Tab-separated table of C-alpha atoms in Angstrom:
chain	number	residue	atom	x	y	z
M	233	MET	CA	2.166	10.186	8.062
M	234	ASP	CA	-0.470	9.739	5.664
M	235	GLY	CA	-0.336	7.308	2.701
M	236	LYS	CA	-2.730	4.899	0.581
M	237	TRP	CA	-2.943	1.260	1.241
M	238	GLY	CA	0.129	-0.353	-0.459
M	239	THR	CA	2.278	2.630	-0.862
M	240	GLY	CA	5.300	1.389	1.476
M	241	LYS	CA	4.078	2.962	4.602
M	242	THR	CA	5.363	0.074	6.881
M	243	GLU	CA	8.649	0.028	5.034
M	244	PHE	CA	9.070	3.693	5.609
M	245	CYS	CA	8.133	3.363	9.180
M	246	PHE	CA	10.963	0.778	9.893
M	247	LYS	CA	13.515	2.699	7.926
M	248	LEU	CA	12.567	5.875	9.937
M	249	LYS	CA	12.890	3.790	13.246
M	250	ASN	CA	16.302	2.628	12.061
M	251	LEU	CA	17.397	6.134	11.385
M	252	ILE	CA	16.257	7.685	14.326
M	253	GLU	CA	18.052	5.023	16.502
M	254	ALA	CA	21.177	5.431	14.348
M	255	ASP	CA	21.422	9.058	14.428
M	256	SER	CA	19.825	9.978	17.693
M	257	SER	CA	22.020	12.212	19.846
M	258	ASN	CA	19.389	12.126	22.672
M	259	ASN	CA	19.144	8.438	23.616
M	260	TYR	CA	15.717	8.355	21.993
M	261	LYS	CA	13.522	5.054	22.753
M	262	VAL	CA	11.797	4.127	19.702
M	263	GLY	CA	8.917	1.680	19.687
M	264	TYR	CA	6.844	-0.049	16.975
M	265	VAL	CA	3.199	-0.976	17.387
M	266	ASN	CA	1.245	-2.985	14.959
M	267	ALA	CA	-2.308	-1.606	15.969
M	268	PHE	CA	-3.884	-4.249	13.613
M	269	GLN	CA	-2.202	-7.163	15.418
M	270	ALA	CA	-3.262	-5.822	18.665
M	271	ASP	CA	-6.944	-5.066	18.006
M	272	HIS	CA	-8.067	-8.572	18.934
M	273	ALA	CA	-6.847	-7.804	22.822
M	274	ASN	CA	-9.052	-4.824	22.958
M	275	GLU	CA	-6.916	-2.883	25.207
M	276	PRO	CA	-4.956	-0.062	23.399
M	277	LEU	CA	-3.330	1.181	26.592
M	278	LEU	CA	-1.964	-2.223	27.576
M	279	THR	CA	-0.590	-2.715	24.109
M	280	LEU	CA	1.205	0.736	24.296
M	281	ILE	CA	2.518	0.418	27.693
M	282	SER	CA	3.692	-2.956	27.013
M	283	GLU	CA	5.839	-1.607	24.136
M	284	ILE	CA	7.441	1.121	26.477
M	285	VAL	CA	7.934	-1.387	29.211
M	286	SER	CA	9.896	-3.412	26.691
M	287	PHE	CA	12.576	-0.740	26.278
M	288	TYR	CA	14.139	-1.662	29.604
M	289	PRO	CA	15.666	-4.741	30.999
M	290	LYS	CA	13.404	-7.037	33.312
M	291	LYS	CA	14.872	-6.150	36.577
M	292	SER	CA	15.579	-2.425	35.806
M	293	TYR	CA	14.223	0.253	38.062
M	294	GLN	CA	12.474	2.061	35.227
M	295	ARG	CA	10.767	-1.074	34.210
M	296	LYS	CA	9.390	-1.818	37.686
M	297	LYS	CA	8.413	1.770	38.295
M	298	LEU	CA	6.283	2.055	35.081
M	299	ILE	CA	4.580	-1.369	35.701
M	300	LYS	CA	3.877	-0.513	39.244
M	301	ASN	CA	2.223	2.856	38.340
M	302	ALA	CA	0.500	1.432	35.210
M	303	VAL	CA	-1.175	-1.460	37.021
M	304	PRO	CA	-3.782	0.617	39.085
M	305	TYR	CA	-4.978	2.398	36.092
M	306	LEU	CA	-5.188	-0.597	33.837
M	307	ARG	CA	-7.069	-2.346	36.523
M	308	LEU	CA	-9.548	0.386	36.785
M	309	VAL	CA	-10.052	1.047	33.004
M	310	GLY	CA	-9.768	-2.593	31.992
M	311	GLY	CA	-11.420	-4.468	34.827
M	312	ILE	CA	-14.764	-5.056	36.194
M	313	GLY	CA	-15.225	-1.734	38.144
M	314	LEU	CA	-15.114	1.036	35.786
M	315	LYS	CA	-16.145	-0.746	32.453
M	316	ALA	CA	-19.190	-2.536	34.223
M	317	GLY	CA	-20.212	0.791	35.719
M	318	LEU	CA	-19.963	2.462	32.199
M	319	GLY	CA	-21.920	-0.465	30.615
M	320	PHE	CA	-24.766	0.248	32.870
M	321	ALA	CA	-24.693	3.703	32.955
M	322	PHE	CA	-24.094	4.547	29.464
M	323	GLY	CA	-24.979	1.329	27.675
M	324	ARG	CA	-21.504	0.897	26.158
M	325	TYR	CA	-19.256	-2.312	26.199
M	326	ALA	CA	-22.469	-4.254	27.225
M	327	ALA	CA	-21.061	-7.350	25.608
M	328	ASP	CA	-17.957	-7.223	27.935
M	329	ILE	CA	-19.932	-6.895	31.025
M	330	PRO	CA	-19.091	-9.978	33.387
M	331	GLU	CA	-21.963	-12.621	34.198
M	332	ALA	CA	-21.750	-11.558	38.046
M	333	PHE	CA	-22.526	-7.938	37.042
M	334	THR	CA	-25.111	-8.783	34.661
M	335	LYS	CA	-27.122	-10.734	37.463
M	336	GLY	CA	-26.752	-7.548	39.326
M	337	MET	CA	-28.244	-5.667	36.588
M	338	GLU	CA	-31.166	-8.021	36.501
M	339	THR	CA	-31.699	-7.162	40.169
M	340	ILE	CA	-31.661	-3.552	39.472
M	341	GLU	CA	-34.243	-3.824	36.791
M	342	GLU	CA	-36.391	-5.509	39.374
M	343	GLY	CA	-36.278	-2.347	41.308
M	344	SER	CA	-33.547	-2.672	43.963
M	345	LYS	CA	-32.816	0.970	44.772
M	346	GLU	CA	-30.220	0.150	47.204
M	347	LEU	CA	-28.073	-1.727	44.430
M	348	ILE	CA	-28.669	1.303	42.135
M	349	ASP	CA	-27.203	3.474	44.692
M	350	LEU	CA	-24.273	1.134	45.411
M	351	SER	CA	-23.462	0.883	41.692
M	352	LEU	CA	-23.453	4.673	41.311
M	353	GLU	CA	-21.300	5.148	44.348
M	354	SER	CA	-18.908	2.472	43.140
M	355	LEU	CA	-18.905	4.286	39.766
M	356	ILE	CA	-17.965	7.773	41.239
M	357	GLU	CA	-15.300	6.096	43.278
M	358	ASP	CA	-13.698	4.388	40.478
M	359	GLN	CA	-13.853	7.449	38.311
M	360	ALA	CA	-12.169	9.639	41.022
M	361	GLU	CA	-9.436	6.769	41.506
M	362	ALA	CA	-9.173	6.288	37.783
M	363	GLU	CA	-8.237	10.021	37.429
M	364	ARG	CA	-5.785	9.697	40.356
M	365	SER	CA	-4.156	6.691	38.855
M	366	LEU	CA	-3.994	8.307	35.381
M	367	GLN	CA	-2.100	11.270	36.676
M	368	THR	CA	0.180	8.833	38.512
M	369	LEU	CA	0.807	6.931	35.220
M	370	LYS	CA	1.515	10.225	33.244
M	371	ASP	CA	3.805	11.361	35.954
M	372	ALA	CA	5.707	8.073	35.719
M	373	LEU	CA	5.898	8.569	31.934
M	374	ASN	CA	7.145	11.959	32.267
M	375	ASN	CA	9.986	10.917	34.722
M	376	ILE	CA	11.055	8.019	32.238
M	377	ALA	CA	10.952	10.331	29.225
M	378	ALA	CA	13.018	13.075	30.754
M	379	ASP	CA	16.012	10.808	30.473
M	380	ASN	CA	15.099	8.870	27.348
M	381	PRO	CA	12.495	10.685	25.028
M	382	VAL	CA	10.083	8.032	23.822
M	383	ILE	CA	8.762	7.859	20.281
M	384	LEU	CA	5.894	5.403	19.602
M	385	LEU	CA	5.475	4.628	15.695
M	386	ILE	CA	1.882	3.169	15.435
M	387	ASP	CA	1.216	1.540	12.200
M	388	GLU	CA	-2.043	-0.086	10.411
M	389	LEU	CA	-4.506	1.781	12.513
M	390	ASP	CA	-6.584	2.170	9.500
M	391	ARG	CA	-6.887	-1.744	9.261
M	392	CYS	CA	-8.424	-2.154	12.820
M	393	ARG	CA	-11.799	-2.439	13.913
M	394	PRO	CA	-13.621	0.777	13.993
M	395	ASP	CA	-14.141	0.701	17.944
M	396	PHE	CA	-10.706	-0.351	18.504
M	397	ALA	CA	-9.236	2.379	16.237
M	398	VAL	CA	-11.288	5.122	18.092
M	399	MET	CA	-9.987	3.673	21.428
M	400	MET	CA	-6.524	3.990	20.476
M	401	LEU	CA	-6.825	7.469	19.500
M	402	GLU	CA	-8.734	8.492	22.681
M	403	THR	CA	-5.956	6.529	24.572
M	404	ILE	CA	-3.254	8.522	22.781
M	405	LYS	CA	-4.981	11.801	23.566
M	406	HIS	CA	-5.763	11.254	27.177
M	407	VAL	CA	-2.798	9.186	28.416
M	408	PHE	CA	0.403	9.962	26.171
M	409	ASP	CA	-0.131	13.732	25.989
M	410	VAL	CA	3.184	13.915	28.143
M	411	LYS	CA	6.300	15.920	27.647
M	412	ASN	CA	9.063	13.930	25.499
M	413	VAL	CA	6.458	11.346	24.479
M	414	GLN	CA	5.977	11.584	20.979
M	415	ILE	CA	3.402	9.359	18.816
M	416	ILE	CA	3.721	9.030	15.000
M	417	LEU	CA	0.601	7.395	13.445
M	418	ILE	CA	1.429	5.950	9.941
M	419	THR	CA	-1.887	5.481	8.430
M	420	ASN	CA	-4.347	6.092	5.614
M	421	ALA	CA	-6.243	9.326	6.868
M	422	GLU	CA	-9.269	8.938	4.504
M	423	GLN	CA	-9.798	5.370	5.646
M	424	LEU	CA	-9.402	6.527	9.294
M	425	LYS	CA	-11.920	9.227	8.628
M	426	ALA	CA	-14.302	6.543	7.380
M	427	THR	CA	-13.567	4.497	10.564
M	428	ILE	CA	-14.719	7.498	12.812
M	429	LYS	CA	-18.015	7.956	10.814
M	430	HIS	CA	-18.666	4.276	11.229
M	431	SER	CA	-18.203	4.819	15.163
M	432	TYR	CA	-19.856	8.130	15.582
M	433	GLY	CA	-22.343	8.535	12.730
M	434	SER	CA	-22.285	9.573	9.116
M	435	GLU	CA	-23.105	13.224	10.278
M	436	THR	CA	-19.775	13.290	12.270
M	437	ASN	CA	-16.953	15.801	11.133
M	438	SER	CA	-14.563	13.150	10.915
M	439	HIS	CA	-11.912	15.648	9.673
M	440	ASP	CA	-12.097	17.930	12.817
M	441	TYR	CA	-12.446	15.031	15.057
M	442	LEU	CA	-9.224	13.362	13.666
M	443	TYR	CA	-7.115	16.400	13.551
M	444	LYS	CA	-7.568	17.278	17.278
M	445	PHE	CA	-5.137	14.499	17.822
M	446	PHE	CA	-2.682	15.532	14.956
M	447	LYS	CA	-0.270	18.399	15.325
M	448	TYR	CA	1.404	17.558	12.046
M	449	GLN	CA	0.537	15.673	8.905
M	450	ILE	CA	2.981	14.541	6.331
M	451	ASN	CA	2.167	13.096	3.251
M	452	LEU	CA	4.157	10.025	2.043
M	453	PRO	CA	5.525	11.212	-1.277
M	454	THR	CA	4.522	9.336	-4.504
M	455	SER	CA	7.446	10.316	-6.681
M	456	THR	CA	11.319	11.121	-6.178
M	457	LYS	CA	13.962	12.899	-8.032
M	458	ASP	CA	16.508	11.004	-10.363
M	459	ILE	CA	20.107	11.806	-10.755
M	460	GLU	CA	19.416	14.300	-13.493
M	461	GLY	CA	16.602	16.026	-11.332
M	462	GLY	CA	13.816	14.499	-13.331
M	463	THR	CA	10.711	13.481	-11.547
M	464	VAL	CA	10.409	9.419	-11.183
M	465	GLU	CA	7.070	7.963	-9.779
M	466	ASN	CA	7.696	5.610	-6.995
M	467	ASN	CA	5.941	2.770	-8.483
M	468	VAL	CA	8.167	3.007	-11.577
M	469	ALA	CA	11.346	2.938	-9.656
M	470	TYR	CA	9.900	0.219	-7.419
M	471	PHE	CA	9.097	-1.917	-10.387
M	472	LYS	CA	12.810	-1.905	-11.646
M	473	ALA	CA	14.170	-2.515	-8.072
M	474	THR	CA	11.601	-5.475	-7.478
M	475	VAL	CA	12.431	-7.038	-10.747
M	476	ARG	CA	16.119	-6.898	-10.195
M	477	ALA	CA	15.887	-8.197	-6.771
M	478	SER	CA	13.728	-11.233	-8.016
M	479	LYS	CA	15.306	-14.837	-7.496
M	480	VAL	CA	12.778	-16.207	-10.180
M	481	ILE	CA	13.503	-13.821	-13.117
M	482	PRO	CA	16.439	-14.874	-15.261
M	483	GLN	CA	19.442	-12.408	-15.401
M	484	GLU	CA	19.181	-12.038	-19.035
M	485	PHE	CA	15.520	-10.879	-18.512
M	486	LYS	CA	16.653	-8.288	-15.798
M	487	ASP	CA	19.336	-7.029	-18.271
M	488	ASN	CA	16.601	-6.117	-20.912
M	489	GLU	CA	16.528	-2.384	-20.389
M	490	PHE	CA	13.337	-2.037	-22.675
M	491	ILE	CA	11.094	-3.494	-20.003
M	492	TYR	CA	11.844	-0.938	-17.584
M	493	GLU	CA	10.525	1.730	-20.020
M	494	ILE	CA	6.984	0.075	-20.168
M	495	PRO	CA	5.632	1.540	-16.788
M	496	SER	CA	7.207	5.036	-17.686
M	497	PHE	CA	4.518	5.563	-20.394
M	498	LEU	CA	1.576	4.056	-18.561
M	499	ASP	CA	-0.416	5.798	-15.992
M	500	LEU	CA	0.359	4.080	-12.909
M	501	SER	CA	-1.209	6.664	-10.499
M	502	ASN	CA	-3.831	4.152	-9.075
M	503	LEU	CA	-1.311	1.397	-8.717
M	504	SER	CA	0.143	0.759	-5.315
M	505	LEU	CA	3.513	-0.585	-4.516
M	506	ARG	CA	1.786	-3.742	-3.439
M	507	ASN	CA	0.313	-3.945	-7.033
M	508	ILE	CA	3.784	-3.535	-8.367
M	509	GLU	CA	4.711	-6.760	-6.590
M	510	GLN	CA	1.657	-8.626	-7.938
M	511	ILE	CA	2.815	-7.631	-11.489
M	512	VAL	CA	6.218	-8.911	-10.848
M	513	ARG	CA	4.822	-12.073	-9.426
M	514	CYS	CA	2.901	-12.442	-12.702
M	515	ILE	CA	6.011	-12.033	-14.547
M	516	GLU	CA	7.841	-14.391	-12.453
M	517	THR	CA	5.117	-16.986	-13.050
M	518	LEU	CA	5.131	-16.450	-16.902
M	519	THR	CA	9.047	-17.020	-17.000
M	520	ILE	CA	8.553	-20.326	-15.271
M	521	PHE	CA	6.005	-21.186	-17.935
M	522	GLU	CA	8.513	-20.469	-20.831
M	523	ASN	CA	10.287	-22.992	-22.846
M	524	GLU	CA	13.677	-21.503	-23.620
M	525	GLU	CA	14.266	-23.960	-26.706
M	526	GLN	CA	11.203	-22.567	-28.436
M	527	SER	CA	12.169	-19.049	-27.840
M	528	LYS	CA	12.736	-17.019	-31.242
M	529	SER	CA	13.285	-13.493	-29.865
M	530	PRO	CA	13.751	-13.313	-26.074
M	531	ILE	CA	13.848	-9.564	-26.070
M	532	VAL	CA	10.527	-9.219	-27.861
M	533	GLU	CA	9.042	-11.955	-25.480
M	534	GLN	CA	10.126	-10.384	-22.302
M	535	ILE	CA	8.781	-7.239	-23.414
M	536	LEU	CA	5.240	-8.762	-24.276
M	537	MET	CA	5.491	-10.529	-20.916
M	538	VAL	CA	5.887	-7.362	-18.996
M	539	PHE	CA	3.421	-5.299	-20.903
M	540	LEU	CA	0.552	-7.847	-20.689
M	541	SER	CA	1.075	-8.399	-17.063
M	542	PHE	CA	0.489	-4.612	-16.720
M	543	VAL	CA	-2.524	-4.863	-18.832
M	544	TYR	CA	-3.644	-7.864	-16.755
M	545	MET	CA	-3.464	-6.050	-13.413
M	546	MET	CA	-4.633	-2.451	-14.553
M	547	ASP	CA	-7.226	-2.931	-17.119
M	548	LYS	CA	-9.382	-6.063	-17.318
M	549	GLU	CA	-11.587	-4.770	-19.730
M	550	LEU	CA	-8.686	-4.003	-22.292
M	551	PHE	CA	-7.232	-7.538	-21.356
M	552	ASN	CA	-10.525	-9.282	-22.244
M	553	GLN	CA	-10.480	-7.300	-25.529
M	554	LEU	CA	-6.955	-8.689	-26.350
M	555	SER	CA	-7.980	-12.030	-25.368
M	556	ASN	CA	-10.947	-12.047	-27.381
M	557	ASN	CA	-9.101	-10.278	-30.356
M	558	LYS	CA	-11.869	-7.526	-30.372
M	559	VAL	CA	-9.778	-4.599	-29.253
M	560	VAL	CA	-11.332	-1.152	-29.077
M	561	ASN	CA	-9.025	1.217	-30.792
M	562	LYS	CA	-9.722	4.060	-28.240
M	563	ASP	CA	-9.325	1.828	-25.316
M	564	PHE	CA	-5.860	0.737	-26.459
M	565	LEU	CA	-4.585	4.114	-27.253
M	566	ASP	CA	-5.772	5.429	-23.973
M	567	PHE	CA	-4.067	2.785	-22.166
M	568	MET	CA	-0.731	3.504	-23.856
M	569	GLN	CA	-1.485	7.307	-23.043
M	570	CYS	CA	-0.678	8.297	-26.809
M	571	THR	CA	-2.359	8.837	-30.166
M	572	ARG	CA	-1.445	6.693	-33.251
M	573	LEU	CA	2.075	7.285	-34.685
M	574	VAL	CA	1.959	9.274	-38.004
M	575	LEU	CA	5.155	8.460	-39.853
M	576	PRO	CA	7.473	9.952	-40.668
M	577	THR	CA	6.097	13.123	-38.709
M	578	ASP	CA	6.223	11.410	-35.481
M	579	ARG	CA	9.893	10.493	-35.895
M	580	PRO	CA	10.956	12.498	-32.727
M	581	ILE	CA	8.285	10.559	-30.740
M	582	VAL	CA	9.773	7.120	-31.777
M	583	GLN	CA	13.258	8.434	-30.827
M	584	GLN	CA	11.887	9.656	-27.499
M	585	ASN	CA	10.360	6.342	-26.460
M	586	TYR	CA	11.459	3.355	-28.394
M	587	THR	CA	9.452	0.744	-26.335
M	588	ARG	CA	6.001	2.348	-26.756
M	589	SER	CA	6.464	2.722	-30.248
M	590	LEU	CA	7.539	-0.853	-30.601
M	591	THR	CA	4.628	-1.927	-28.588
M	592	LEU	CA	2.273	0.017	-30.852
M	593	MET	CA	3.822	-1.823	-33.856
M	594	ILE	CA	3.551	-5.131	-32.224
M	595	PHE	CA	-0.161	-4.744	-31.512
M	596	ASN	CA	-1.019	-2.727	-34.655
M	597	LYS	CA	-2.728	-5.901	-36.057
M	598	LEU	CA	-4.730	-6.593	-32.996
M	599	ASN	CA	-5.764	-3.078	-32.928
M	600	ASN	CA	-7.332	-3.221	-36.492
M	601	HIS	CA	-4.072	-1.488	-37.929
M	602	ARG	CA	-4.945	1.762	-36.267
M	603	ASN	CA	-1.876	2.288	-34.019
M	604	ILE	CA	0.239	3.466	-37.059
M	605	HIS	CA	-0.328	5.654	-40.098
M	606	ILE	CA	2.063	6.003	-42.862
M	607	SER	CA	1.745	9.302	-44.818
M	608	GLU	CA	1.391	8.277	-48.566
M	609	ASP	CA	3.435	11.279	-49.871
M	610	ASN	CA	6.429	10.113	-47.710
M	611	SER	CA	5.753	6.523	-47.287
M	612	TYR	CA	9.472	5.189	-47.744
M	613	ASN	CA	10.691	7.639	-44.931
M	614	GLY	CA	7.871	6.171	-42.706
M	615	LYS	CA	8.695	2.693	-43.655
M	616	ASP	CA	12.362	3.209	-42.981
M	617	ILE	CA	11.483	4.236	-39.434
M	618	LEU	CA	9.613	1.128	-38.947
M	619	ARG	CA	12.384	-0.992	-40.149
M	620	GLY	CA	14.682	0.798	-37.754
M	621	ILE	CA	12.314	0.005	-34.831
M	622	MET	CA	12.498	-3.781	-35.940
M	623	SER	CA	16.305	-3.920	-36.614
M	624	LYS	CA	16.948	-2.489	-33.204
M	625	ILE	CA	15.792	-5.727	-31.442
M	626	SER	CA	16.794	-8.149	-34.483
M	627	LEU	CA	13.086	-8.726	-35.562
M	628	GLU	CA	13.671	-7.959	-39.193
M	629	GLU	CA	12.290	-11.530	-40.218
M	630	GLU	CA	8.883	-10.803	-38.861
M	631	ALA	CA	8.547	-7.544	-40.763
M	632	ASP	CA	5.987	-7.471	-43.765
M	633	ILE	CA	7.792	-6.769	-46.817
M	634	TYR	CA	5.289	-4.256	-48.083
M	635	SER	CA	3.866	-2.361	-44.860
M	636	SER	CA	7.277	-2.887	-42.776
M	637	CYS	CA	5.008	-3.618	-39.825
M	638	VAL	CA	4.979	-7.030	-38.065
M	639	LYS	CA	3.664	-9.431	-40.567
M	640	GLU	CA	0.295	-10.854	-40.490
M	641	ASP	CA	1.517	-14.711	-39.924
M	642	SER	CA	4.200	-13.716	-37.493
M	643	TYR	CA	5.010	-15.876	-34.492
M	644	VAL	CA	4.688	-12.734	-32.349
M	645	HIS	CA	0.796	-12.635	-32.629
M	646	ALA	CA	0.795	-16.280	-31.634
M	647	TYR	CA	3.204	-15.377	-28.520
M	648	ILE	CA	0.794	-12.949	-27.536
M	649	ASN	CA	-2.046	-15.241	-27.403
M	650	HIS	CA	0.394	-17.794	-25.657
M	651	THR	CA	0.959	-15.221	-22.929
M	652	ILE	CA	-2.545	-14.153	-22.510
M	653	ASN	CA	-3.604	-17.716	-21.935
M	654	ASN	CA	-0.958	-18.055	-19.366
M	655	LEU	CA	-2.100	-15.095	-17.503
M	656	LEU	CA	-5.725	-16.143	-17.732
M	657	LEU	CA	-4.729	-19.422	-15.632
M	658	PHE	CA	-4.185	-16.983	-12.809
M	659	ASP	CA	-7.836	-16.250	-12.850
M	660	ILE	CA	-8.454	-19.975	-12.111
M	661	VAL	CA	-5.857	-19.878	-9.318
M	662	LYS	CA	-7.610	-17.040	-7.606
């Protein structure tokens, strides 16, 4: 299961586990392994076997049998015998070679042919014993899975140390290629490919290497369908859900439907669900800073808090421009994913996305009055559209009597600066 960082892979993983367990007609045993938490132990096989063992009660026959059959192989591949031999013969895991064996290696370097022969004989014996023990372990896994098919969900592999991630993949391939034992990796495939290149060299074909382990790849979707069959980006839906679930944001703020339109007209393709959570935390902190007694138009203020939080997280350059009152017209309109409004021609656009039109209107002054253009030959109808935008949120008092836009000395401009300054405090905290 492939997905970028912060796209909800772990959440999906747990829901998948719960779904399999709830709907299983085959008595599946489903385990979850956080590979990142396990990589300090440096023993992927021990981690995976321990998870399977945990399926069964302590005194059960299945548990005792699996442990009994796993111990010989674990001892060989994890103990002094095989690891030390490999360290000497192939130069790998040299840092893990015990002191006693290191002294033996020094003796070897001094020319002890007898010790060389003994080491190689021991290596051959250990290898042969490892192969026999491995088959015994696989047979034990096969017997257990015959009654209760096993599914292991392995998460966070892309966050592990490169050597541990590769060891985990090799362990899965060589030990768990057993009937009725299924492995589901939940990972960022591109990052995992980078990990493989780190371990085997930049010339390695990481794609071919990685996909010798995979039979299927499913990409975590970034969008869903709404009730009407339209496409809704996951992070747009997640923003709404996270705001509504917040225990900090006031209820009247959550009830402001305009704030949920903001992410719908921005390009959130580079934002992860984790980034959305960070944006909501910005909004939560801003609401704590607010003084309700000084509030003049809560709806507008809430829209500004949300919009500026998105700017803060998505485009630091534009945020700095707003902070310094030196906005580049193209940068602002590109961020809004639109061109300037030409009124009354663009009346359908205003009707289609009121919140974006309101935002263009509010930031018209900061963007050097380039967000909105009113045709001279039909200025009355153009201004009438602007008055309609203002009246919808009871902001008529802040309208300029000539242009019908937000007047130059409106408190709204001061509120924008107030919110920007509060967001700048987050940089100090970081």
